[in-house]
Short mmCIF file of N, CA, C and O in Angstrom, two decimals:
data_model
loop_
_atom_site.label_atom_id
_atom_site.label_comp_id
_atom_site.label_asym_id
_atom_site.label_seq_id
_atom_site.Cartn_x
_atom_site.Cartn_y
_atom_site.Cartn_z
N MET A 1 91.72 4.63 36.65
CA MET A 1 92.55 4.42 35.29
C MET A 1 92.92 6.06 34.86
O MET A 1 92.19 6.99 35.01
N THR A 2 94.14 6.00 34.42
CA THR A 2 94.69 7.30 33.92
C THR A 2 93.90 7.80 32.83
O THR A 2 93.34 7.10 32.16
N SER A 3 93.92 9.20 32.63
CA SER A 3 93.15 9.75 31.48
C SER A 3 93.72 9.27 30.25
O SER A 3 92.86 9.12 29.28
N GLY A 4 94.86 9.03 30.14
CA GLY A 4 95.60 8.60 28.90
C GLY A 4 95.09 7.17 28.52
O GLY A 4 94.76 6.76 27.34
N ILE A 5 94.96 6.34 29.49
CA ILE A 5 94.57 4.93 29.24
C ILE A 5 93.01 5.03 28.93
O ILE A 5 92.37 4.36 28.04
N ARG A 6 92.23 5.76 29.81
CA ARG A 6 90.79 5.93 29.42
C ARG A 6 90.50 6.30 28.00
O ARG A 6 89.73 5.87 27.24
N GLN A 7 91.30 7.37 27.59
CA GLN A 7 91.15 7.79 26.29
C GLN A 7 91.51 6.88 25.26
O GLN A 7 90.81 6.86 24.27
N ALA A 8 92.62 6.08 25.43
CA ALA A 8 92.96 4.99 24.48
C ALA A 8 91.93 4.08 24.47
O ALA A 8 91.55 3.64 23.18
N VAL A 9 91.27 3.58 25.49
CA VAL A 9 90.21 2.66 25.40
C VAL A 9 88.95 3.19 24.65
O VAL A 9 88.37 2.44 23.75
N LEU A 10 88.69 4.49 24.84
CA LEU A 10 87.56 5.07 24.19
C LEU A 10 87.94 5.12 22.63
O LEU A 10 87.08 4.96 21.86
N ASP A 11 89.08 5.67 22.34
CA ASP A 11 89.46 5.93 21.03
C ASP A 11 89.66 4.59 20.19
O ASP A 11 89.26 4.68 18.93
N ASP A 12 90.24 3.58 20.69
CA ASP A 12 90.56 2.46 19.93
C ASP A 12 89.82 1.22 20.23
O ASP A 12 89.95 0.30 19.46
N PHE A 13 89.09 1.17 21.23
CA PHE A 13 88.58 -0.16 21.71
C PHE A 13 86.95 -0.10 22.01
O PHE A 13 86.29 -0.99 21.39
N LEU A 14 86.65 0.86 22.63
CA LEU A 14 85.19 0.77 22.90
C LEU A 14 84.39 2.18 22.65
O LEU A 14 85.08 3.22 22.58
N SER A 15 83.06 2.06 22.29
CA SER A 15 82.29 3.23 22.27
C SER A 15 82.04 3.80 23.51
O SER A 15 82.35 3.18 24.63
N HIS A 16 81.60 5.03 23.72
CA HIS A 16 81.48 5.67 24.96
C HIS A 16 80.41 4.86 25.74
O HIS A 16 80.60 4.70 26.99
N GLU A 17 79.40 4.45 25.15
CA GLU A 17 78.27 3.73 25.84
C GLU A 17 78.97 2.42 26.44
O GLU A 17 78.63 2.03 27.55
N ASP A 18 79.72 1.66 25.68
CA ASP A 18 80.32 0.43 26.23
C ASP A 18 81.27 0.69 27.22
O ASP A 18 81.36 -0.08 28.30
N TYR A 19 82.14 1.90 27.13
CA TYR A 19 82.96 2.29 28.16
C TYR A 19 82.38 2.39 29.55
O TYR A 19 82.60 1.90 30.56
N GLU A 20 81.16 3.03 29.59
CA GLU A 20 80.49 3.33 30.70
C GLU A 20 79.82 1.94 31.38
O GLU A 20 79.98 1.88 32.56
N TYR A 21 79.42 1.20 30.44
CA TYR A 21 78.94 -0.13 30.86
C TYR A 21 80.02 -0.96 31.63
O TYR A 21 79.94 -1.36 32.69
N TYR A 22 81.14 -1.05 30.91
CA TYR A 22 82.23 -1.73 31.60
C TYR A 22 82.92 -1.04 32.74
O TYR A 22 83.45 -1.76 33.72
N LYS A 23 83.03 0.20 32.78
CA LYS A 23 83.52 0.94 33.95
C LYS A 23 82.80 0.64 35.20
O LYS A 23 83.43 0.47 36.17
N GLU A 24 81.60 0.54 35.15
CA GLU A 24 80.80 0.12 36.35
C GLU A 24 81.09 -1.21 36.87
O GLU A 24 81.08 -1.51 38.00
N ARG A 25 81.44 -2.02 35.93
CA ARG A 25 81.82 -3.51 36.32
C ARG A 25 83.31 -3.95 36.56
O ARG A 25 83.72 -4.92 36.93
N LEU A 26 84.04 -2.88 36.29
CA LEU A 26 85.65 -3.11 36.79
C LEU A 26 85.90 -3.54 37.94
O LEU A 26 86.68 -4.52 38.12
N PRO A 27 85.29 -3.19 38.99
CA PRO A 27 85.58 -3.79 40.41
C PRO A 27 85.36 -5.15 40.41
O PRO A 27 86.10 -6.01 40.98
N LEU A 28 84.37 -5.79 39.58
CA LEU A 28 84.00 -7.14 39.67
C LEU A 28 85.16 -7.89 38.77
O LEU A 28 85.49 -8.89 39.18
N TYR A 29 85.37 -7.24 37.72
CA TYR A 29 86.48 -7.94 36.93
C TYR A 29 87.90 -7.90 37.54
O TYR A 29 88.60 -8.92 37.51
N PHE A 30 88.14 -6.73 38.25
CA PHE A 30 89.48 -6.64 38.86
C PHE A 30 89.72 -7.70 39.90
O PHE A 30 90.74 -8.10 40.22
N ALA A 31 88.52 -8.15 40.54
CA ALA A 31 88.49 -9.03 41.72
C ALA A 31 88.88 -10.44 41.18
O ALA A 31 89.33 -11.26 42.01
N GLN A 32 88.80 -10.55 39.84
CA GLN A 32 89.02 -11.99 39.30
C GLN A 32 90.49 -12.22 38.75
O GLN A 32 90.78 -13.21 38.55
N VAL A 33 91.24 -11.02 38.78
CA VAL A 33 92.60 -11.11 38.38
C VAL A 33 93.61 -10.54 39.35
O VAL A 33 93.15 -9.75 40.24
N SER A 34 94.97 -10.80 39.02
CA SER A 34 95.97 -10.05 39.92
C SER A 34 96.30 -8.83 39.02
O SER A 34 96.62 -9.09 37.62
N LEU A 35 96.39 -7.71 39.41
CA LEU A 35 96.80 -6.54 38.47
C LEU A 35 98.26 -6.20 38.70
O LEU A 35 98.85 -6.25 39.82
N TRP A 36 98.84 -6.12 37.60
CA TRP A 36 100.15 -5.56 37.53
C TRP A 36 100.36 -4.39 36.78
O TRP A 36 99.82 -4.06 35.68
N ALA A 37 100.90 -3.33 37.48
CA ALA A 37 101.07 -1.99 36.85
C ALA A 37 102.37 -1.87 36.34
O ALA A 37 103.39 -2.25 36.61
N TYR A 38 102.47 -1.00 35.13
CA TYR A 38 103.84 -0.76 34.40
C TYR A 38 103.97 0.76 34.73
O TYR A 38 103.17 1.66 34.20
N HIS A 39 104.92 1.07 35.46
CA HIS A 39 105.32 2.33 36.08
C HIS A 39 106.54 2.99 35.17
O HIS A 39 107.46 2.12 34.91
N MET A 40 106.51 4.22 35.05
CA MET A 40 107.50 4.98 34.35
C MET A 40 108.56 5.36 35.53
O MET A 40 108.21 5.34 36.52
N GLU A 41 109.78 5.71 35.10
CA GLU A 41 110.86 6.00 36.07
C GLU A 41 110.27 7.21 36.94
O GLU A 41 110.80 7.38 38.18
N ASP A 42 109.48 8.14 36.48
CA ASP A 42 108.95 9.21 37.20
C ASP A 42 107.70 8.89 38.03
O ASP A 42 107.21 9.73 38.74
N GLY A 43 107.27 7.48 37.88
CA GLY A 43 106.13 7.09 38.85
C GLY A 43 104.84 7.07 38.03
O GLY A 43 103.84 6.70 38.68
N GLY A 44 104.82 7.66 36.95
CA GLY A 44 103.60 7.77 36.02
C GLY A 44 103.20 6.38 35.69
O GLY A 44 104.01 5.37 35.51
N LEU A 45 101.93 6.10 35.50
CA LEU A 45 101.46 4.80 35.09
C LEU A 45 101.25 4.75 33.58
O LEU A 45 100.77 5.52 32.86
N ALA A 46 102.10 3.54 32.99
CA ALA A 46 102.09 3.59 31.45
C ALA A 46 101.04 2.58 31.12
O ALA A 46 100.65 2.54 29.96
N GLY A 47 100.70 1.67 32.10
CA GLY A 47 99.57 0.67 31.72
C GLY A 47 99.47 -0.38 32.78
O GLY A 47 100.18 -0.30 33.96
N PHE A 48 98.50 -1.30 32.57
CA PHE A 48 98.47 -2.36 33.46
C PHE A 48 97.84 -3.54 32.75
O PHE A 48 97.36 -3.57 31.77
N ALA A 49 98.13 -4.76 33.48
CA ALA A 49 97.71 -6.09 33.07
C ALA A 49 97.00 -6.74 34.05
O ALA A 49 97.21 -6.51 35.30
N GLY A 50 95.74 -7.45 33.83
CA GLY A 50 95.01 -8.22 34.71
C GLY A 50 95.37 -9.65 34.38
O GLY A 50 95.15 -10.17 33.23
N VAL A 51 95.92 -10.36 35.19
CA VAL A 51 96.35 -11.77 35.02
C VAL A 51 95.55 -12.77 35.81
O VAL A 51 95.45 -12.58 37.02
N ALA A 52 95.29 -13.90 35.20
CA ALA A 52 94.56 -15.05 36.06
C ALA A 52 95.00 -16.32 35.45
O ALA A 52 95.14 -16.54 34.17
N ASP A 53 95.48 -17.17 36.32
CA ASP A 53 96.16 -18.44 36.07
C ASP A 53 97.31 -18.45 34.94
O ASP A 53 97.31 -19.08 34.09
N GLY A 54 98.11 -17.39 35.21
CA GLY A 54 99.17 -17.17 34.27
C GLY A 54 98.81 -16.66 32.99
O GLY A 54 99.81 -16.37 32.00
N ASN A 55 97.63 -16.24 32.59
CA ASN A 55 97.29 -15.68 31.34
C ASN A 55 96.91 -14.18 31.51
O ASN A 55 96.26 -13.84 32.42
N VAL A 56 97.34 -13.35 30.57
CA VAL A 56 96.96 -12.06 30.50
C VAL A 56 95.50 -11.97 30.19
O VAL A 56 95.36 -12.29 29.00
N GLU A 57 94.58 -11.48 30.92
CA GLU A 57 93.15 -11.45 30.60
C GLU A 57 92.81 -10.04 30.13
O GLU A 57 91.79 -9.91 29.41
N MET A 58 93.49 -9.09 30.58
CA MET A 58 93.28 -7.71 30.22
C MET A 58 94.58 -6.86 30.20
O MET A 58 95.40 -7.23 30.96
N LEU A 59 94.77 -6.08 29.15
CA LEU A 59 95.94 -5.26 29.09
C LEU A 59 95.72 -3.85 28.61
O LEU A 59 94.98 -3.87 27.46
N PHE A 60 95.98 -3.02 29.24
CA PHE A 60 95.75 -1.61 28.90
C PHE A 60 97.04 -0.79 28.98
O PHE A 60 97.77 -0.89 29.91
N VAL A 61 97.37 -0.11 27.92
CA VAL A 61 98.64 0.71 27.65
C VAL A 61 98.16 2.13 27.24
O VAL A 61 97.43 2.25 26.24
N ASP A 62 98.61 3.09 27.98
CA ASP A 62 98.42 4.48 27.77
C ASP A 62 98.85 4.69 26.32
O ASP A 62 99.89 4.25 25.88
N ALA A 63 98.06 5.46 25.62
CA ALA A 63 98.39 5.78 24.10
C ALA A 63 99.67 6.36 23.88
O ALA A 63 100.36 6.22 23.02
N ASP A 64 100.19 7.09 24.99
CA ASP A 64 101.48 7.81 24.82
C ASP A 64 102.60 6.88 24.92
O ASP A 64 103.77 7.19 24.54
N PHE A 65 102.42 5.62 25.31
CA PHE A 65 103.57 4.74 25.41
C PHE A 65 103.29 3.53 24.53
O PHE A 65 104.04 2.48 24.56
N ARG A 66 102.27 3.59 23.54
CA ARG A 66 102.41 2.52 22.62
C ARG A 66 103.50 2.68 21.53
O ARG A 66 103.91 3.60 21.40
N GLY A 67 103.82 1.44 21.08
CA GLY A 67 104.90 1.38 20.20
C GLY A 67 106.27 1.34 20.74
O GLY A 67 107.23 1.41 20.09
N GLN A 68 106.31 1.23 22.01
CA GLN A 68 107.56 1.06 22.88
C GLN A 68 107.81 -0.18 23.50
O GLN A 68 108.82 -0.53 24.18
N GLY A 69 106.95 -1.43 23.09
CA GLY A 69 107.25 -2.54 23.58
C GLY A 69 106.64 -3.14 24.79
O GLY A 69 106.70 -4.21 25.34
N TRP A 70 105.72 -2.18 25.27
CA TRP A 70 104.94 -2.61 26.67
C TRP A 70 104.05 -3.69 26.38
O TRP A 70 104.08 -4.65 27.32
N GLN A 71 103.38 -3.93 25.39
CA GLN A 71 102.40 -5.06 25.01
C GLN A 71 103.27 -6.22 24.98
O GLN A 71 102.92 -7.24 25.54
N LYS A 72 104.30 -6.15 24.29
CA LYS A 72 105.22 -7.35 24.17
C LYS A 72 105.81 -7.91 25.42
O LYS A 72 105.82 -9.07 25.74
N GLN A 73 106.34 -6.90 26.21
CA GLN A 73 106.84 -7.24 27.52
C GLN A 73 105.88 -7.85 28.44
O GLN A 73 106.13 -8.83 29.08
N ALA A 74 104.51 -7.34 28.44
CA ALA A 74 103.67 -7.69 29.41
C ALA A 74 103.24 -9.15 28.89
O ALA A 74 103.01 -9.88 29.73
N SER A 75 103.15 -9.37 27.68
CA SER A 75 102.73 -10.63 27.21
C SER A 75 103.80 -11.76 27.49
O SER A 75 103.51 -12.90 27.49
N ALA A 76 104.97 -11.34 27.43
CA ALA A 76 106.10 -12.32 27.88
C ALA A 76 106.49 -12.50 29.29
O ALA A 76 107.23 -13.46 29.54
N ALA A 77 105.96 -11.69 30.06
CA ALA A 77 106.33 -11.58 31.44
C ALA A 77 105.89 -12.85 32.11
O ALA A 77 104.82 -13.38 32.02
N PRO A 78 106.72 -13.33 33.09
CA PRO A 78 106.25 -14.65 33.93
C PRO A 78 105.48 -14.28 35.16
O PRO A 78 106.15 -13.75 36.14
N TYR A 79 104.15 -14.23 34.94
CA TYR A 79 103.27 -13.87 36.16
C TYR A 79 103.22 -15.16 37.14
O TYR A 79 102.83 -16.12 36.66
N VAL A 80 103.44 -14.84 38.32
CA VAL A 80 103.17 -15.88 39.28
C VAL A 80 102.21 -15.67 40.19
O VAL A 80 102.10 -14.64 40.82
#
């Protein structure tokens, strides 16, 4: 996870203790979903979604890219 996404999760979503708890379990969670990455033109990672059965189960967007429509695009994307 990029430092921007990690920081966004810590700042906006989880306490540090909860972050550490879930960080250890991410490989288990990631195994249950298809991961879709959102890359910028320069190759940097803007965010990613975890999709299962056509549903977005997890969505993380780097704080630097919030407010630019990434969440809306990810929610509307046709995941096959």
